PDB file of C-alpha atoms in Angstrom:
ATOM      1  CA  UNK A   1     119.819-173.221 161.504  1.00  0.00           C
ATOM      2  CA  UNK A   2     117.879-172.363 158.379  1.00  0.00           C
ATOM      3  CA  UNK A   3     121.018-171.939 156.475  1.00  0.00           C
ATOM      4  CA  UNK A   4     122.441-174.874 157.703  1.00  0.00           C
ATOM      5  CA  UNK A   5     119.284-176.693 156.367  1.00  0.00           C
ATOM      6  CA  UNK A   6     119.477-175.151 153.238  1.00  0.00           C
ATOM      7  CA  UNK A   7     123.239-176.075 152.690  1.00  0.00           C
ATOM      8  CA  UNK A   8     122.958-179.474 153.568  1.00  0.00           C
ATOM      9  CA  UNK A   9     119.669-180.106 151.048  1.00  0.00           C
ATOM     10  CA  UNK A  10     122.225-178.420 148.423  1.00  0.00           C
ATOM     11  CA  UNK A  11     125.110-180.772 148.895  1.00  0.00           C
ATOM     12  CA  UNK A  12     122.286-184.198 149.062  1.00  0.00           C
ATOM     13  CA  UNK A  13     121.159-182.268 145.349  1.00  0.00           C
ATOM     14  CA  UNK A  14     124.339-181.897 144.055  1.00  0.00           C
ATOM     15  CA  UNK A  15     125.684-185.773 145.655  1.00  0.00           C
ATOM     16  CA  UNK A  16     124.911-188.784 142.901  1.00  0.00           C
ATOM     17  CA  UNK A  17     122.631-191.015 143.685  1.00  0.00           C
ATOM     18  CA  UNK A  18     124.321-194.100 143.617  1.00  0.00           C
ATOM     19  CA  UNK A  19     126.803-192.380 146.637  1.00  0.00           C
ATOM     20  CA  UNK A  20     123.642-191.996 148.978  1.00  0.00           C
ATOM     21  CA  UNK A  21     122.356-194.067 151.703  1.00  0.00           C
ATOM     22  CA  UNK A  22     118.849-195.156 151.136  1.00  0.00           C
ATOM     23  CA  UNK A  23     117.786-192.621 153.603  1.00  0.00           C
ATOM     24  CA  UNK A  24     119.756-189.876 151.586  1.00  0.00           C
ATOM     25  CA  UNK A  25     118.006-190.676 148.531  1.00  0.00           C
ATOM     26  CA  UNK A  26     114.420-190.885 150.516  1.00  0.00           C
ATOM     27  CA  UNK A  27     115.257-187.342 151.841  1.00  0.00           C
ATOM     28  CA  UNK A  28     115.994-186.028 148.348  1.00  0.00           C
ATOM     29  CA  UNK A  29     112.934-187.163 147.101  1.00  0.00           C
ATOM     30  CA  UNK A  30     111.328-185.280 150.302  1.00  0.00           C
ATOM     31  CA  UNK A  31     112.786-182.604 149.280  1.00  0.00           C
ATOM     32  CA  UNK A  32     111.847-182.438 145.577  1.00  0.00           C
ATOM     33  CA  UNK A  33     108.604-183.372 146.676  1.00  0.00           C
ATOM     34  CA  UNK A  34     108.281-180.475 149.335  1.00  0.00           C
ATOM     35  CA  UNK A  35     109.933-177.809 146.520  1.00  0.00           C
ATOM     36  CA  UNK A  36     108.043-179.193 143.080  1.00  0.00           C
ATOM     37  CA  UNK A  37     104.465-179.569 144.868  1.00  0.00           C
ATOM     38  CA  UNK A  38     103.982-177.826 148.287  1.00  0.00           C
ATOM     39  CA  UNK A  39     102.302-180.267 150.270  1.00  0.00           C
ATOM     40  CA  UNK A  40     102.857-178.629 153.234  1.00  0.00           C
ATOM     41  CA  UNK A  41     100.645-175.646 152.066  1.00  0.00           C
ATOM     42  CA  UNK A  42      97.612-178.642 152.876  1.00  0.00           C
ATOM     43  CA  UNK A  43      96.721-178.222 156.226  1.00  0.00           C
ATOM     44  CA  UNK A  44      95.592-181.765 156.427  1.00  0.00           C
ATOM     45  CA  UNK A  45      99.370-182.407 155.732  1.00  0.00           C
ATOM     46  CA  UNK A  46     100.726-185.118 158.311  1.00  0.00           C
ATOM     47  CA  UNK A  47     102.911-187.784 158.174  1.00  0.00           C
ATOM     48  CA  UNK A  48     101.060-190.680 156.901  1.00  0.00           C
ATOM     49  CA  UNK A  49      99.659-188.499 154.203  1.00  0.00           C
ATOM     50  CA  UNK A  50     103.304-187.306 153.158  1.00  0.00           C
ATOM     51  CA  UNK A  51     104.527-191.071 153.474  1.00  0.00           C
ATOM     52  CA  UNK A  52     101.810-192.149 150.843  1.00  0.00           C
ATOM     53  CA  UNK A  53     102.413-189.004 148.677  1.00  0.00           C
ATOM     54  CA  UNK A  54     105.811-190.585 148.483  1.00  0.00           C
ATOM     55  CA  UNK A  55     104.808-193.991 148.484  1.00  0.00           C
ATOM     56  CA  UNK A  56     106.740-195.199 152.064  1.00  0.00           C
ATOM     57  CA  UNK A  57     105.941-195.880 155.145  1.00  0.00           C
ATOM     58  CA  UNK A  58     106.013-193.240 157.991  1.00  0.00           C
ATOM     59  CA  UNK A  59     108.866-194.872 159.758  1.00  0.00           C
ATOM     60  CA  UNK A  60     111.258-194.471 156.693  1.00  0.00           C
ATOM     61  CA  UNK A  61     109.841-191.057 156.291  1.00  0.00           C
ATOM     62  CA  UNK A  62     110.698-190.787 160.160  1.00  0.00           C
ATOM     63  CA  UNK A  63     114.462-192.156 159.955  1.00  0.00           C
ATOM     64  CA  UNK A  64     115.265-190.152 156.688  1.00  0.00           C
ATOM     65  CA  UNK A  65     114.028-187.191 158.241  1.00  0.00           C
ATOM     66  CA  UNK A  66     116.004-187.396 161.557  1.00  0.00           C
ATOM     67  CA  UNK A  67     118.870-188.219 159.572  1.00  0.00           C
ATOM     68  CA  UNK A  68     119.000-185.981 157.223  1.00  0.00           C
ATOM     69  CA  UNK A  69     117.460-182.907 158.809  1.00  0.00           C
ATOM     70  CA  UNK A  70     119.841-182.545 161.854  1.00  0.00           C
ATOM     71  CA  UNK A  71     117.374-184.913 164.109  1.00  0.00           C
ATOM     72  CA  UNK A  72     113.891-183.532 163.358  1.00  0.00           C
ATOM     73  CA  UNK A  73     110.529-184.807 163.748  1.00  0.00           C
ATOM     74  CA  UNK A  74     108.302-184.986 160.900  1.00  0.00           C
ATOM     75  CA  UNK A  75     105.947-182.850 162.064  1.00  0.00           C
ATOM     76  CA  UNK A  76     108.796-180.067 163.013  1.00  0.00           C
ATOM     77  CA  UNK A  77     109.797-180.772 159.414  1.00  0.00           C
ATOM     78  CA  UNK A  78     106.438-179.951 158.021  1.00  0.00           C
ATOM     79  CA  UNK A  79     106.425-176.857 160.153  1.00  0.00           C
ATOM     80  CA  UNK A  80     110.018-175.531 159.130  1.00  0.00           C
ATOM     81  CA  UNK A  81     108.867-175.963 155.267  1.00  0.00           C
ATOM     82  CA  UNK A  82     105.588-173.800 156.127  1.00  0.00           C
ATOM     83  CA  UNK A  83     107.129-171.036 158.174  1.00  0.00           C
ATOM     84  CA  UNK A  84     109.873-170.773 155.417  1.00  0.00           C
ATOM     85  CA  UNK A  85     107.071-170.256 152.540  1.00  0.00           C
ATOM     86  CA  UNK A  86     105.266-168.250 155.152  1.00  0.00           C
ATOM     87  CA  UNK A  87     108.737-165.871 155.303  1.00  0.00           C
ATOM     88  CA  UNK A  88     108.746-166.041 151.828  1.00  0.00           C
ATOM     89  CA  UNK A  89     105.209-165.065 151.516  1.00  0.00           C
ATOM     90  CA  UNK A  90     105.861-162.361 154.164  1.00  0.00           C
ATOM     91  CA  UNK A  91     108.736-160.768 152.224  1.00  0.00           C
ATOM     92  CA  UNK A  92     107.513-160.887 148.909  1.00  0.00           C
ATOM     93  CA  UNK A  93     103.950-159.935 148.919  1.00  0.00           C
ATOM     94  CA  UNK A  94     101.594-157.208 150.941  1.00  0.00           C
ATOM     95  CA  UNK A  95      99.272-160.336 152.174  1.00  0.00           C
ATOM     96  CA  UNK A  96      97.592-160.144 155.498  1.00  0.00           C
ATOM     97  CA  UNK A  97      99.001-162.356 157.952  1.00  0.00           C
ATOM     98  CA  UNK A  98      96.155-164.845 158.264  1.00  0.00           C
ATOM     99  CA  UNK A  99      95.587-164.860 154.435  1.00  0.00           C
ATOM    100  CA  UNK A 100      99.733-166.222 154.703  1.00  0.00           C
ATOM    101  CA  UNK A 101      98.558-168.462 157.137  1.00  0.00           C
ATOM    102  CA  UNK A 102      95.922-170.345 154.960  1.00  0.00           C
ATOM    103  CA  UNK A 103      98.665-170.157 152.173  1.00  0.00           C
ATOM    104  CA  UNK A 104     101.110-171.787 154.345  1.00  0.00           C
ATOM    105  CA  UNK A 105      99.147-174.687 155.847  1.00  0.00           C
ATOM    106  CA  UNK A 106      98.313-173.491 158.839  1.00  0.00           C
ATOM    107  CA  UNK A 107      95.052-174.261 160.173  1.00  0.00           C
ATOM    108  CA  UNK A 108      92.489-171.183 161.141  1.00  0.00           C
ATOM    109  CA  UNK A 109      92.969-170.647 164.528  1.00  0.00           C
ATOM    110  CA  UNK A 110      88.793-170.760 165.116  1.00  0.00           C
ATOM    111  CA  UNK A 111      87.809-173.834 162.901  1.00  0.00           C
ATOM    112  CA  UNK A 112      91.111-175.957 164.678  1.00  0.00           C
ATOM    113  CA  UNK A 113      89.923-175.351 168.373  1.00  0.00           C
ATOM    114  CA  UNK A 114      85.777-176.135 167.753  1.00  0.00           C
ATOM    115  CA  UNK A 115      86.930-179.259 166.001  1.00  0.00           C
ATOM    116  CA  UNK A 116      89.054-180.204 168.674  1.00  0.00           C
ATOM    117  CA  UNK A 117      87.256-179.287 171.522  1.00  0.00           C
ATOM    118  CA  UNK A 118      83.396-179.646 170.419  1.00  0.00           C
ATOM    119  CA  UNK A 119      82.333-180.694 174.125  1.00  0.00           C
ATOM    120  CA  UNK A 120      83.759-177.393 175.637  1.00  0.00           C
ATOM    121  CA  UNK A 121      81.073-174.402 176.444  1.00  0.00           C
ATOM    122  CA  UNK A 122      81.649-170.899 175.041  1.00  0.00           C
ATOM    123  CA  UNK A 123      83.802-169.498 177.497  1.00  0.00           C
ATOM    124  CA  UNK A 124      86.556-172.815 177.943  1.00  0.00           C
ATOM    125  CA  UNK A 125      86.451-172.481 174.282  1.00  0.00           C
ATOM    126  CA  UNK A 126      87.504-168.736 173.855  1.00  0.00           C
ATOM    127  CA  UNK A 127      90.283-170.305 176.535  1.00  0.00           C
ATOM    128  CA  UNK A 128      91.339-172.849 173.993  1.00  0.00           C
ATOM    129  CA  UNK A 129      91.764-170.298 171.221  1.00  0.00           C
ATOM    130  CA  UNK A 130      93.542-168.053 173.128  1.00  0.00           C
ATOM    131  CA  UNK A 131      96.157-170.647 173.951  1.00  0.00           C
ATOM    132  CA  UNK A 132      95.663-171.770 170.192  1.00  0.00           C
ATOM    133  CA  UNK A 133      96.263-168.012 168.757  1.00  0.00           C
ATOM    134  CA  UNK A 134      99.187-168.044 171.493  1.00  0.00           C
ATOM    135  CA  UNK A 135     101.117-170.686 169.513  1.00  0.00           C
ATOM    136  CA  UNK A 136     100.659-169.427 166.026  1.00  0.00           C
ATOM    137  CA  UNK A 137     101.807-166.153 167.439  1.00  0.00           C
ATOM    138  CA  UNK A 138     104.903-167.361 168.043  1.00  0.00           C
ATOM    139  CA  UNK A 139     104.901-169.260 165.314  1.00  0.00           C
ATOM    140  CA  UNK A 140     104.859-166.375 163.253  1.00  0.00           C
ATOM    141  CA  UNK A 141     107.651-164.261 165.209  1.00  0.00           C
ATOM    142  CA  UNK A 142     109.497-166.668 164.241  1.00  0.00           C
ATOM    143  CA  UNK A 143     109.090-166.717 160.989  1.00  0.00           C
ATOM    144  CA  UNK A 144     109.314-162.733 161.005  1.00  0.00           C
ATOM    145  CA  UNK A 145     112.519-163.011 162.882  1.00  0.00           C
ATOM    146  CA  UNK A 146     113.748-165.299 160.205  1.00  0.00           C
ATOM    147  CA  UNK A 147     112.998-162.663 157.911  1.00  0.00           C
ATOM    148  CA  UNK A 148     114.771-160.315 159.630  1.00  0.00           C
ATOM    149  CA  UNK A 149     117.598-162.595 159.541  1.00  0.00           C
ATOM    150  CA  UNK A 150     118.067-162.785 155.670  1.00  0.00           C
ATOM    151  CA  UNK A 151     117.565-159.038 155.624  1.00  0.00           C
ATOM    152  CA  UNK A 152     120.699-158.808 157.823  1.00  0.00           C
ATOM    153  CA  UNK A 153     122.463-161.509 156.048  1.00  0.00           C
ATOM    154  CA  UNK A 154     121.919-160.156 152.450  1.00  0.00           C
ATOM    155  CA  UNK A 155     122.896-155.983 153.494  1.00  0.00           C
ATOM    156  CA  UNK A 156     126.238-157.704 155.193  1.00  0.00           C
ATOM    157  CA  UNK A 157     127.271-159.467 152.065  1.00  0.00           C
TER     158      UNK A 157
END
């Protein structure tokens, strides 16, 4: 899948403007925005915030997204682009995992669940975190089984 993603960003790059739809050229400029700056590294990164960074609306962002990105939401998008700087993070450094978390946009597991759930007592909120650390968990294997991937891919070649 992540290949496939990469390929297709490749050919939109390599494609002249003027033979993209205007979602195609909205996607490339996604793209060069997501490569050239890192937004996604922000964990405060959502979709209205990378529709102004881009200076659209979210339902263009939306549409060029799911077009372009083999149906994707933008928030899956956003996710894809952190776990694959994550990965690269992963491979190409000796950082603990949660200091690749911060550097990927992910948001600390503790300071995500209080501000979501400030009513809760102690106890539902160690339940909350649990769930929370659950999800980043497996966020994270697969990222490390992405890795794993590319390792596999590049000894084959």
């Amino acid at each position: 899948m992540l290949e496939k993603q990469n390929e297709a960003e490749q050919a939109l790059e390599e494609t002249p403007e003027t033979a993209l739809s205007g979602n195609q050229q909205l996607y490339q400029r996604i793209v060069r925005l997501m490569k050239e700056q890192k937004p996604y590294t922000d964990s405060n990164m959502n979709r209205d915030s990378m529709a102004q960074l881009l200076g659209t609306n979210y339902n263009l962002l939306a549409d060029a997204i799911r077009e372009c990105a083999n149906g994707q939401s933008i928030g899956d998008f956003i996710e894809d682009w952190r776990l694959r700087y994550a990965a690269q993070l992963l491979a190409e450094t000796n950082h603990s995992i949660g200091l690749v978390m911060e550097m990927s946009g992910f948001v600390s597991i503790m300071s995500s669940c209080i501000r979501r759930v400030p009513s809760l007592d102690a106890f539902e909120r160690s339940i909350e975190l649990v769930t929370q650390h659950r999800q980043v968990c497996i966020q994270f294997l697969r990222c490390v089984f992405c890795i794993n991937l590319c390792r596999d891919d590049v000894r084959v070649s």
